[in-house]
Amino acid sequence: MLIKKAAEIRGSEITPKWLYVNRRKFLAGALGVTAGALAGRTLKELAWPMQKVVAGSKLNVAQKSAFSTSEAVTPYDNVTHYNNFYEFGVGKEDPAEKAKNFRTSPWSVKVGGLVDKPRTFSVEDLMQLAPLEERIYRHRCVEAWSIVVPWVGFSLSVLLKEVAPQAKAKFVAFESFYDRGQMPEARYGGIPFPYVEGLRLDEAMHPLALLCFGMYGQTLPNQDGAPVRMVLPWKYGFKSIKSLVKIKLVDKQPPTTWNMANSSEFGFYSNVNPAVDHPRWSQAKERRLGEFSRRSTLMFNGYDQVASLYSGMDLRKNF
Ligand code: MTE
């Protein structure tokens, strides 16, 4: 069982790096012109407001990301009552019911491995690393259903840069929280726990890879991976690991849960690819939750900006 430690330094005492870098620029520009306007305000007051991460709390979203799709957002009820979160049962409506009392505070994420500055972050500290953005992403499950969600977070690259990856680091391994006591349904899941996932370092550094704290303007509901998860919109949903507790930079391709469970059906890359069918069903079309007819699935789920990450690779072999 993983032991969560409360952060020794309160997040509110730490000035996030993005803020003081921006603040220096801001102060340099502002000093000559608007010094008067700053009078009486402490630096702390200029800081991004500290956000307490409790279920259902509203998040201060700084901006809507340019990565957002303009497609219609899927109704909240569909996104929160049709989930895969095997720790809380295999039925689509199980997680909403069975994760109700999941304890997600206090929470910490250990980031280490081949990095110069390993650190354990409280989730509040993580949220201070950069302004939160709203990113409306398409999210496509390997089971051929999809959703469009206004996620809230920032690029995982912000966190990875913070811990200073070493040259030897080639992959990123992720691990979810697991506690048999809180997750008794997991024993019927048919997959190994804790749930683990992995990315190549260049995939993890791609700005689309989202470290996600919320959706629809609020903190993540438990069934959607509270309090912090990954969202990788160009990959099948199972790569988007929920309720993260560990991130480790490594030199070899790390094991991934669904590949361990069934390697002929689930590969390491798992890029959305309408031309490569799952052995038991077609991937050419998908059903958007809340809609009746099916639509064509797009290569990389429509996120062509990641294509260069895979140039020269045979994506039928590296599925
Ligand atoms: N993360 C953990 N820890 N456990 C899981 O069972 N399921 C994955 C992924 N992340 C899963 C997980 C799968 S199969 C999918 S499709 C997505 O979460 C579903 O995310 P959603 O329920 O927010 O739509």
mmCIF file of C-alpha atoms and ligand atoms in Angstrom:
data_model
loop_
_atom_site.group_PDB
_atom_site.id
_atom_site.type_symbol
_atom_site.label_atom_id
_atom_site.label_comp_id
_atom_site.label_asym_id
_atom_site.label_seq_id
_atom_site.Cartn_x
_atom_site.Cartn_y
_atom_site.Cartn_z
ATOM 1 C CA MET A 1 0.000 0.000 0.000
ATOM 2 C CA LEU A 2 1.235 3.478 -0.764
ATOM 3 C CA ILE A 3 1.682 5.862 2.106
ATOM 4 C CA LYS A 4 0.762 9.446 1.439
ATOM 5 C CA LYS A 5 2.732 12.120 3.243
ATOM 6 C CA ALA A 6 1.476 15.602 3.917
ATOM 7 C CA ALA A 7 3.713 18.231 2.335
ATOM 8 C CA GLU A 8 6.156 19.771 4.776
ATOM 9 C CA ILE A 9 5.921 23.211 3.259
ATOM 10 C CA ARG A 10 2.512 24.653 2.579
ATOM 11 C CA GLY A 11 1.935 25.413 -1.072
ATOM 12 C CA SER A 12 0.784 28.895 -0.175
ATOM 13 C CA GLU A 13 4.272 29.696 1.119
ATOM 14 C CA ILE A 14 5.877 28.894 -2.188
ATOM 15 C CA THR A 15 5.937 31.336 -5.061
ATOM 16 C CA PRO A 16 5.533 29.311 -8.226
ATOM 17 C CA LYS A 17 8.338 29.687 -10.752
ATOM 18 C CA TRP A 18 6.090 30.763 -13.644
ATOM 19 C CA LEU A 19 4.789 33.517 -11.426
ATOM 20 C CA TYR A 20 8.064 35.002 -10.304
ATOM 21 C CA VAL A 21 9.516 34.840 -13.797
ATOM 22 C CA ASN A 22 6.448 36.632 -15.154
ATOM 23 C CA ARG A 23 6.390 38.924 -12.166
ATOM 24 C CA ARG A 24 9.999 39.998 -12.741
ATOM 25 C CA LYS A 25 9.121 40.850 -16.335
ATOM 26 C CA PHE A 26 5.990 42.574 -15.174
ATOM 27 C CA LEU A 27 7.754 44.517 -12.442
ATOM 28 C CA ALA A 28 10.589 45.529 -14.767
ATOM 29 C CA GLY A 29 8.088 46.958 -17.225
ATOM 30 C CA ALA A 30 5.800 48.398 -14.659
ATOM 31 C CA LEU A 31 8.292 50.041 -12.318
ATOM 32 C CA GLY A 32 8.874 53.222 -14.258
ATOM 33 C CA VAL A 33 5.262 53.649 -15.312
ATOM 34 C CA THR A 34 2.904 52.217 -12.753
ATOM 35 C CA ALA A 35 4.894 51.976 -9.539
ATOM 36 C CA GLY A 36 2.108 53.914 -7.876
ATOM 37 C CA ALA A 37 -0.449 51.294 -8.797
ATOM 38 C CA LEU A 38 1.533 48.646 -6.913
ATOM 39 C CA ALA A 39 1.838 50.688 -3.751
ATOM 40 C CA GLY A 40 0.368 48.949 -0.759
ATOM 41 C CA ARG A 41 0.196 45.513 -2.419
ATOM 42 C CA THR A 42 2.503 42.783 -1.175
ATOM 43 C CA LEU A 43 4.076 40.386 -3.634
ATOM 44 C CA LYS A 44 1.987 37.639 -2.081
ATOM 45 C CA GLU A 45 -1.180 39.431 -3.063
ATOM 46 C CA LEU A 46 -0.020 39.448 -6.652
ATOM 47 C CA ALA A 47 0.410 35.685 -6.540
ATOM 48 C CA TRP A 48 -1.918 33.261 -8.246
ATOM 49 C CA PRO A 49 -4.544 32.462 -5.633
ATOM 50 C CA MET A 50 -3.876 29.222 -3.776
ATOM 51 C CA GLN A 51 -6.554 26.673 -4.544
ATOM 52 C CA LYS A 52 -7.630 24.162 -1.946
ATOM 53 C CA VAL A 53 -8.318 20.903 -3.692
ATOM 54 C CA VAL A 54 -11.532 19.481 -2.331
ATOM 55 C CA ALA A 55 -14.131 17.601 -4.324
ATOM 56 C CA GLY A 56 -16.479 19.788 -6.314
ATOM 57 C CA SER A 57 -14.653 23.066 -5.710
ATOM 58 C CA LYS A 58 -14.523 25.682 -8.403
ATOM 59 C CA LEU A 59 -11.145 26.198 -10.062
ATOM 60 C CA ASN A 60 -9.626 29.518 -11.102
ATOM 61 C CA VAL A 61 -9.067 29.012 -14.781
ATOM 62 C CA ALA A 62 -6.720 31.579 -16.303
ATOM 63 C CA GLN A 63 -7.434 30.978 -19.956
ATOM 64 C CA LYS A 64 -8.977 28.723 -22.559
ATOM 65 C CA SER A 65 -6.247 26.862 -24.375
ATOM 66 C CA ALA A 66 -5.699 27.306 -28.097
ATOM 67 C CA PHE A 67 -5.668 23.497 -28.259
ATOM 68 C CA SER A 68 -9.409 23.460 -27.566
ATOM 69 C CA THR A 69 -11.829 21.980 -30.077
ATOM 70 C CA SER A 70 -14.967 23.951 -30.905
ATOM 71 C CA GLU A 71 -17.048 20.753 -31.056
ATOM 72 C CA ALA A 72 -20.014 20.501 -28.708
ATOM 73 C CA VAL A 73 -19.090 19.554 -25.154
ATOM 74 C CA THR A 74 -20.541 16.221 -23.929
ATOM 75 C CA PRO A 75 -23.111 16.626 -21.126
ATOM 76 C CA TYR A 76 -21.548 16.411 -17.647
ATOM 77 C CA ASP A 77 -23.823 13.537 -16.657
ATOM 78 C CA ASN A 78 -22.571 11.330 -19.480
ATOM 79 C CA VAL A 79 -18.946 12.074 -18.655
ATOM 80 C CA THR A 80 -19.455 11.308 -14.962
ATOM 81 C CA HIS A 81 -21.704 8.246 -15.271
ATOM 82 C CA TYR A 82 -20.075 6.268 -18.052
ATOM 83 C CA ASN A 83 -16.551 5.641 -16.807
ATOM 84 C CA ASN A 84 -13.719 3.168 -16.850
ATOM 85 C CA PHE A 85 -11.992 3.092 -13.476
ATOM 86 C CA TYR A 86 -11.466 -0.591 -12.740
ATOM 87 C CA GLU A 87 -10.352 0.032 -9.163
ATOM 88 C CA PHE A 88 -14.024 0.875 -8.545
ATOM 89 C CA GLY A 89 -15.679 -1.848 -10.631
ATOM 90 C CA VAL A 90 -15.951 -2.858 -14.258
ATOM 91 C CA GLY A 91 -19.484 -1.582 -14.943
ATOM 92 C CA LYS A 92 -19.670 1.834 -16.593
ATOM 93 C CA GLU A 93 -21.813 3.230 -13.787
ATOM 94 C CA ASP A 94 -19.849 1.580 -10.981
ATOM 95 C CA PRO A 95 -17.168 4.275 -10.508
ATOM 96 C CA ALA A 96 -19.760 7.045 -9.909
ATOM 97 C CA GLU A 97 -21.313 4.929 -7.172
ATOM 98 C CA LYS A 98 -18.349 3.058 -5.718
ATOM 99 C CA ALA A 99 -15.845 5.947 -5.676
ATOM 100 C CA LYS A 100 -18.192 8.238 -3.741
ATOM 101 C CA ASN A 101 -16.208 7.969 -0.518
ATOM 102 C CA PHE A 102 -12.752 7.741 -2.055
ATOM 103 C CA ARG A 103 -10.396 9.897 0.066
ATOM 104 C CA THR A 104 -8.471 12.252 -2.224
ATOM 105 C CA SER A 105 -7.207 14.775 0.314
ATOM 106 C CA PRO A 106 -4.448 15.068 1.478
ATOM 107 C CA TRP A 107 -2.769 13.779 -1.678
ATOM 108 C CA SER A 108 0.766 13.773 -2.922
ATOM 109 C CA VAL A 109 2.548 12.778 -6.118
ATOM 110 C CA LYS A 110 6.114 11.479 -5.967
ATOM 111 C CA VAL A 111 8.174 12.515 -8.995
ATOM 112 C CA GLY A 112 11.576 10.882 -9.292
ATOM 113 C CA GLY A 113 13.800 8.408 -11.092
ATOM 114 C CA LEU A 114 16.325 9.802 -13.586
ATOM 115 C CA VAL A 115 15.910 13.458 -12.599
ATOM 116 C CA ASP A 116 18.201 15.959 -10.883
ATOM 117 C CA LYS A 117 15.500 17.388 -8.635
ATOM 118 C CA PRO A 118 13.223 14.584 -7.373
ATOM 119 C CA ARG A 119 10.372 15.865 -5.259
ATOM 120 C CA THR A 120 7.107 14.869 -3.674
ATOM 121 C CA PHE A 121 4.427 17.443 -4.449
ATOM 122 C CA SER A 122 1.166 17.932 -2.657
ATOM 123 C CA VAL A 123 -1.580 18.339 -5.222
ATOM 124 C CA GLU A 124 -1.944 21.969 -4.146
ATOM 125 C CA ASP A 125 1.771 22.540 -4.856
ATOM 126 C CA LEU A 126 1.394 20.931 -8.255
ATOM 127 C CA MET A 127 -1.400 23.311 -9.116
ATOM 128 C CA GLN A 128 0.872 26.242 -8.340
ATOM 129 C CA LEU A 129 3.387 25.342 -11.042
ATOM 130 C CA ALA A 130 1.480 27.090 -13.833
ATOM 131 C CA PRO A 131 -1.784 28.905 -14.498
ATOM 132 C CA LEU A 132 -4.664 26.509 -15.053
ATOM 133 C CA GLU A 133 -6.056 26.344 -18.564
ATOM 134 C CA GLU A 134 -9.313 24.996 -19.847
ATOM 135 C CA ARG A 135 -8.662 22.548 -22.674
ATOM 136 C CA ILE A 136 -11.634 21.172 -24.529
ATOM 137 C CA TYR A 137 -10.297 17.871 -25.821
ATOM 138 C CA ARG A 138 -11.810 14.959 -27.671
ATOM 139 C CA HIS A 139 -11.230 11.804 -25.613
ATOM 140 C CA ARG A 140 -11.664 8.464 -27.389
ATOM 141 C CA CYS A 141 -11.933 5.129 -25.623
ATOM 142 C CA VAL A 142 -10.547 1.963 -27.207
ATOM 143 C CA GLU A 143 -14.113 0.594 -26.848
ATOM 144 C CA ALA A 144 -15.210 2.961 -29.651
ATOM 145 C CA TRP A 145 -17.044 5.622 -27.635
ATOM 146 C CA SER A 146 -15.884 9.186 -27.277
ATOM 147 C CA ILE A 147 -16.543 12.367 -25.318
ATOM 148 C CA VAL A 148 -15.613 16.053 -25.555
ATOM 149 C CA VAL A 149 -14.610 17.451 -22.182
ATOM 150 C CA PRO A 150 -13.507 20.866 -20.905
ATOM 151 C CA TRP A 151 -10.574 19.579 -18.848
ATOM 152 C CA VAL A 152 -8.638 21.907 -16.526
ATOM 153 C CA GLY A 153 -4.887 21.663 -16.075
ATOM 154 C CA PHE A 154 -1.605 22.478 -17.798
ATOM 155 C CA SER A 155 0.993 20.651 -19.876
ATOM 156 C CA LEU A 156 2.777 17.812 -18.091
ATOM 157 C CA SER A 157 6.007 19.276 -19.526
ATOM 158 C CA VAL A 158 5.792 22.044 -16.889
ATOM 159 C CA LEU A 159 6.157 19.472 -14.117
ATOM 160 C CA LEU A 160 8.807 17.436 -15.932
ATOM 161 C CA LYS A 161 10.960 20.529 -16.465
ATOM 162 C CA GLU A 162 10.606 21.346 -12.775
ATOM 163 C CA VAL A 163 12.300 18.074 -11.765
ATOM 164 C CA ALA A 164 15.072 18.386 -14.405
ATOM 165 C CA PRO A 165 15.170 15.097 -16.365
ATOM 166 C CA GLN A 166 18.632 13.624 -16.879
ATOM 167 C CA ALA A 167 19.970 12.780 -20.357
ATOM 168 C CA LYS A 168 19.526 9.057 -19.619
ATOM 169 C CA ALA A 169 15.749 9.468 -19.104
ATOM 170 C CA LYS A 170 13.903 8.149 -22.166
ATOM 171 C CA PHE A 171 10.463 7.179 -20.823
ATOM 172 C CA VAL A 172 8.007 8.291 -18.157
ATOM 173 C CA ALA A 173 6.273 5.698 -15.959
ATOM 174 C CA PHE A 174 3.001 6.612 -14.210
ATOM 175 C CA GLU A 175 1.282 4.874 -11.313
ATOM 176 C CA SER A 176 -2.211 5.246 -9.849
ATOM 177 C CA PHE A 177 -3.177 5.102 -6.216
ATOM 178 C CA TYR A 178 -4.217 1.656 -5.041
ATOM 179 C CA ASP A 179 -5.665 0.614 -1.695
ATOM 180 C CA ARG A 180 -7.600 -2.630 -1.451
ATOM 181 C CA GLY A 181 -9.473 -1.290 1.555
ATOM 182 C CA GLN A 182 -10.915 1.659 -0.352
ATOM 183 C CA MET A 183 -11.179 -0.250 -3.618
ATOM 184 C CA PRO A 184 -12.682 -3.659 -2.793
ATOM 185 C CA GLU A 185 -14.199 -3.939 -6.320
ATOM 186 C CA ALA A 186 -10.707 -4.029 -7.809
ATOM 187 C CA ARG A 187 -10.409 -7.737 -7.073
ATOM 188 C CA TYR A 188 -12.976 -8.388 -9.819
ATOM 189 C CA GLY A 189 -11.221 -6.083 -12.283
ATOM 190 C CA GLY A 190 -9.256 -8.800 -14.067
ATOM 191 C CA ILE A 191 -6.217 -6.518 -14.478
ATOM 192 C CA PRO A 192 -3.173 -6.052 -12.228
ATOM 193 C CA PHE A 193 -3.073 -3.147 -9.757
ATOM 194 C CA PRO A 194 -1.778 -0.576 -9.145
ATOM 195 C CA TYR A 195 -2.743 0.663 -12.598
ATOM 196 C CA VAL A 196 0.390 1.744 -14.460
ATOM 197 C CA GLU A 197 0.994 3.533 -17.744
ATOM 198 C CA GLY A 198 3.904 4.925 -19.700
ATOM 199 C CA LEU A 199 4.958 7.337 -22.401
ATOM 200 C CA ARG A 200 8.143 8.021 -24.304
ATOM 201 C CA LEU A 201 9.735 11.180 -22.882
ATOM 202 C CA ASP A 202 9.136 13.161 -26.084
ATOM 203 C CA GLU A 203 5.441 12.188 -26.018
ATOM 204 C CA ALA A 204 5.210 13.226 -22.365
ATOM 205 C CA MET A 205 6.857 16.561 -23.189
ATOM 206 C CA HIS A 206 4.412 17.280 -26.022
ATOM 207 C CA PRO A 207 2.325 20.321 -25.021
ATOM 208 C CA LEU A 208 -0.928 18.423 -25.674
ATOM 209 C CA ALA A 209 -0.145 15.965 -22.827
ATOM 210 C CA LEU A 210 -2.251 17.377 -20.020
ATOM 211 C CA LEU A 211 -1.730 17.084 -16.288
ATOM 212 C CA CYS A 212 -5.359 17.438 -15.302
ATOM 213 C CA PHE A 213 -6.917 18.647 -12.048
ATOM 214 C CA GLY A 214 -10.459 19.350 -13.090
ATOM 215 C CA MET A 215 -13.247 19.480 -15.625
ATOM 216 C CA TYR A 216 -16.239 21.717 -16.313
ATOM 217 C CA GLY A 217 -14.577 24.437 -14.193
ATOM 218 C CA GLN A 218 -14.372 22.282 -11.043
ATOM 219 C CA THR A 219 -12.034 19.798 -9.402
ATOM 220 C CA LEU A 220 -12.241 16.278 -10.851
ATOM 221 C CA PRO A 221 -15.071 14.099 -9.577
ATOM 222 C CA ASN A 222 -13.697 10.920 -7.960
ATOM 223 C CA GLN A 223 -14.894 8.689 -10.792
ATOM 224 C CA ASP A 224 -12.977 10.770 -13.324
ATOM 225 C CA GLY A 225 -9.628 10.394 -11.574
ATOM 226 C CA ALA A 226 -9.521 12.853 -8.672
ATOM 227 C CA PRO A 227 -7.497 14.671 -7.641
ATOM 228 C CA VAL A 228 -5.007 14.556 -10.535
ATOM 229 C CA ARG A 229 -4.834 12.476 -13.726
ATOM 230 C CA MET A 230 -3.361 12.483 -17.203
ATOM 231 C CA VAL A 231 -5.294 13.279 -20.381
ATOM 232 C CA LEU A 232 -3.635 12.277 -23.674
ATOM 233 C CA PRO A 233 -6.157 13.215 -26.351
ATOM 234 C CA TRP A 234 -4.398 11.538 -29.306
ATOM 235 C CA LYS A 235 -4.259 8.143 -27.564
ATOM 236 C CA TYR A 236 -6.929 5.656 -26.560
ATOM 237 C CA GLY A 237 -8.431 6.550 -23.199
ATOM 238 C CA PHE A 238 -6.686 3.817 -21.235
ATOM 239 C CA LYS A 239 -3.385 5.738 -21.546
ATOM 240 C CA SER A 240 -5.004 8.593 -19.564
ATOM 241 C CA ILE A 241 -4.195 7.251 -16.110
ATOM 242 C CA LYS A 242 -6.311 8.407 -13.170
ATOM 243 C CA SER A 243 -5.612 9.328 -9.532
ATOM 244 C CA LEU A 244 -1.852 9.624 -10.010
ATOM 245 C CA VAL A 245 0.558 9.062 -7.130
ATOM 246 C CA LYS A 246 3.889 8.368 -8.843
ATOM 247 C CA ILE A 247 5.738 9.628 -11.888
ATOM 248 C CA LYS A 248 9.149 8.112 -12.563
ATOM 249 C CA LEU A 249 11.589 8.919 -15.355
ATOM 250 C CA VAL A 250 13.286 5.772 -16.595
ATOM 251 C CA ASP A 251 15.619 4.596 -19.354
ATOM 252 C CA LYS A 252 13.558 1.624 -20.595
ATOM 253 C CA GLN A 253 9.987 1.279 -21.862
ATOM 254 C CA PRO A 254 7.908 0.766 -18.719
ATOM 255 C CA PRO A 255 5.176 -1.874 -18.341
ATOM 256 C CA THR A 256 1.576 -0.755 -18.917
ATOM 257 C CA THR A 257 -1.495 -2.312 -17.329
ATOM 258 C CA TRP A 258 -3.547 -3.237 -20.390
ATOM 259 C CA ASN A 259 -0.510 -4.498 -22.248
ATOM 260 C CA MET A 260 0.340 -6.716 -19.269
ATOM 261 C CA ALA A 261 -3.264 -7.920 -19.130
ATOM 262 C CA ASN A 262 -3.457 -8.728 -22.865
ATOM 263 C CA SER A 263 -0.460 -7.846 -25.035
ATOM 264 C CA SER A 264 -2.042 -8.959 -28.328
ATOM 265 C CA GLU A 265 -4.914 -6.473 -27.900
ATOM 266 C CA PHE A 266 -3.260 -3.452 -26.255
ATOM 267 C CA GLY A 267 0.098 -2.020 -27.287
ATOM 268 C CA PHE A 268 2.386 0.483 -25.616
ATOM 269 C CA TYR A 269 1.670 3.329 -28.048
ATOM 270 C CA SER A 270 -2.114 3.023 -28.387
ATOM 271 C CA ASN A 271 -2.445 5.983 -30.722
ATOM 272 C CA VAL A 272 -5.981 6.432 -31.971
ATOM 273 C CA ASN A 273 -5.810 4.882 -35.439
ATOM 274 C CA PRO A 274 -8.932 4.102 -37.505
ATOM 275 C CA ALA A 275 -6.817 1.953 -39.845
ATOM 276 C CA VAL A 276 -5.744 -0.503 -37.140
ATOM 277 C CA ASP A 277 -8.675 -2.478 -35.790
ATOM 278 C CA HIS A 278 -8.752 -3.957 -32.348
ATOM 279 C CA PRO A 279 -8.629 -7.760 -32.809
ATOM 280 C CA ARG A 280 -12.277 -7.993 -31.710
ATOM 281 C CA TRP A 281 -13.851 -4.862 -33.236
ATOM 282 C CA SER A 282 -13.375 -2.090 -35.780
ATOM 283 C CA GLN A 283 -11.806 1.219 -34.798
ATOM 284 C CA ALA A 284 -13.066 3.035 -37.920
ATOM 285 C CA LYS A 285 -16.054 4.632 -36.174
ATOM 286 C CA GLU A 286 -17.041 5.789 -32.720
ATOM 287 C CA ARG A 287 -20.155 6.796 -30.811
ATOM 288 C CA ARG A 288 -20.051 10.148 -29.044
ATOM 289 C CA LEU A 289 -21.790 9.738 -25.680
ATOM 290 C CA GLY A 290 -25.153 11.488 -25.773
ATOM 291 C CA GLU A 291 -25.453 11.122 -29.566
ATOM 292 C CA PHE A 292 -27.209 8.442 -31.536
ATOM 293 C CA SER A 293 -25.354 7.967 -34.817
ATOM 294 C CA ARG A 294 -21.717 7.013 -35.098
ATOM 295 C CA ARG A 295 -19.016 9.212 -36.599
ATOM 296 C CA SER A 296 -15.722 8.404 -38.319
ATOM 297 C CA THR A 297 -12.697 8.144 -36.073
ATOM 298 C CA LEU A 298 -9.805 10.411 -37.001
ATOM 299 C CA MET A 299 -6.115 9.486 -37.093
ATOM 300 C CA PHE A 300 -4.523 10.581 -33.797
ATOM 301 C CA ASN A 301 -8.104 11.470 -32.801
ATOM 302 C CA GLY A 302 -7.704 14.561 -35.008
ATOM 303 C CA TYR A 303 -4.547 15.816 -33.218
ATOM 304 C CA ASP A 304 -2.272 15.854 -36.278
ATOM 305 C CA GLN A 305 0.295 17.961 -34.450
ATOM 306 C CA VAL A 306 1.653 14.798 -32.811
ATOM 307 C CA ALA A 307 2.293 12.993 -36.137
ATOM 308 C CA SER A 308 5.974 13.973 -36.217
ATOM 309 C CA LEU A 309 6.552 12.061 -32.958
ATOM 310 C CA TYR A 310 5.964 8.845 -34.917
ATOM 311 C CA SER A 311 7.613 9.573 -38.259
ATOM 312 C CA GLY A 312 9.454 6.520 -39.524
ATOM 313 C CA MET A 313 7.528 4.157 -37.234
ATOM 314 C CA ASP A 314 5.236 1.431 -38.490
ATOM 315 C CA LEU A 315 2.056 2.260 -36.589
ATOM 316 C CA ARG A 316 0.502 -1.107 -37.431
ATOM 317 C CA LYS A 317 3.329 -2.827 -35.606
ATOM 318 C CA ASN A 318 3.637 -0.170 -32.895
ATOM 319 C CA PHE A 319 -0.078 -0.074 -32.137
HETATM 320 N N1 MTE B 1 -6.917 4.850 -14.707
HETATM 321 C C1 MTE B 1 -6.991 3.980 -13.685
HETATM 322 N N2 MTE B 1 -6.266 4.202 -12.577
HETATM 323 N N3 MTE B 1 -7.818 2.903 -13.714
HETATM 324 C C2 MTE B 1 -8.567 2.625 -14.820
HETATM 325 O O1 MTE B 1 -9.298 1.607 -14.827
HETATM 326 N N4 MTE B 1 -9.200 3.292 -17.076
HETATM 327 C C3 MTE B 1 -8.699 3.908 -18.294
HETATM 328 C C4 MTE B 1 -8.325 5.370 -18.072
HETATM 329 N N5 MTE B 1 -7.593 5.551 -16.847
HETATM 330 C C5 MTE B 1 -8.483 3.505 -15.926
HETATM 331 C C6 MTE B 1 -7.660 4.637 -15.817
HETATM 332 C C7 MTE B 1 -9.634 3.785 -19.400
HETATM 333 S S1 MTE B 1 -9.838 2.224 -20.026
HETATM 334 C C8 MTE B 1 -10.294 4.854 -19.920
HETATM 335 S S2 MTE B 1 -11.239 4.713 -21.340
HETATM 336 C C9 MTE B 1 -10.233 6.174 -19.274
HETATM 337 O O2 MTE B 1 -9.513 6.144 -18.040
HETATM 338 C C10 MTE B 1 -11.642 6.643 -19.018
HETATM 339 O O3 MTE B 1 -11.625 7.951 -18.529
HETATM 340 P P1 MTE B 1 -13.020 8.619 -18.153
HETATM 341 O O4 MTE B 1 -13.754 7.663 -17.272
HETATM 342 O O5 MTE B 1 -12.683 9.901 -17.472
HETATM 343 O O6 MTE B 1 -13.749 8.841 -19.445
#
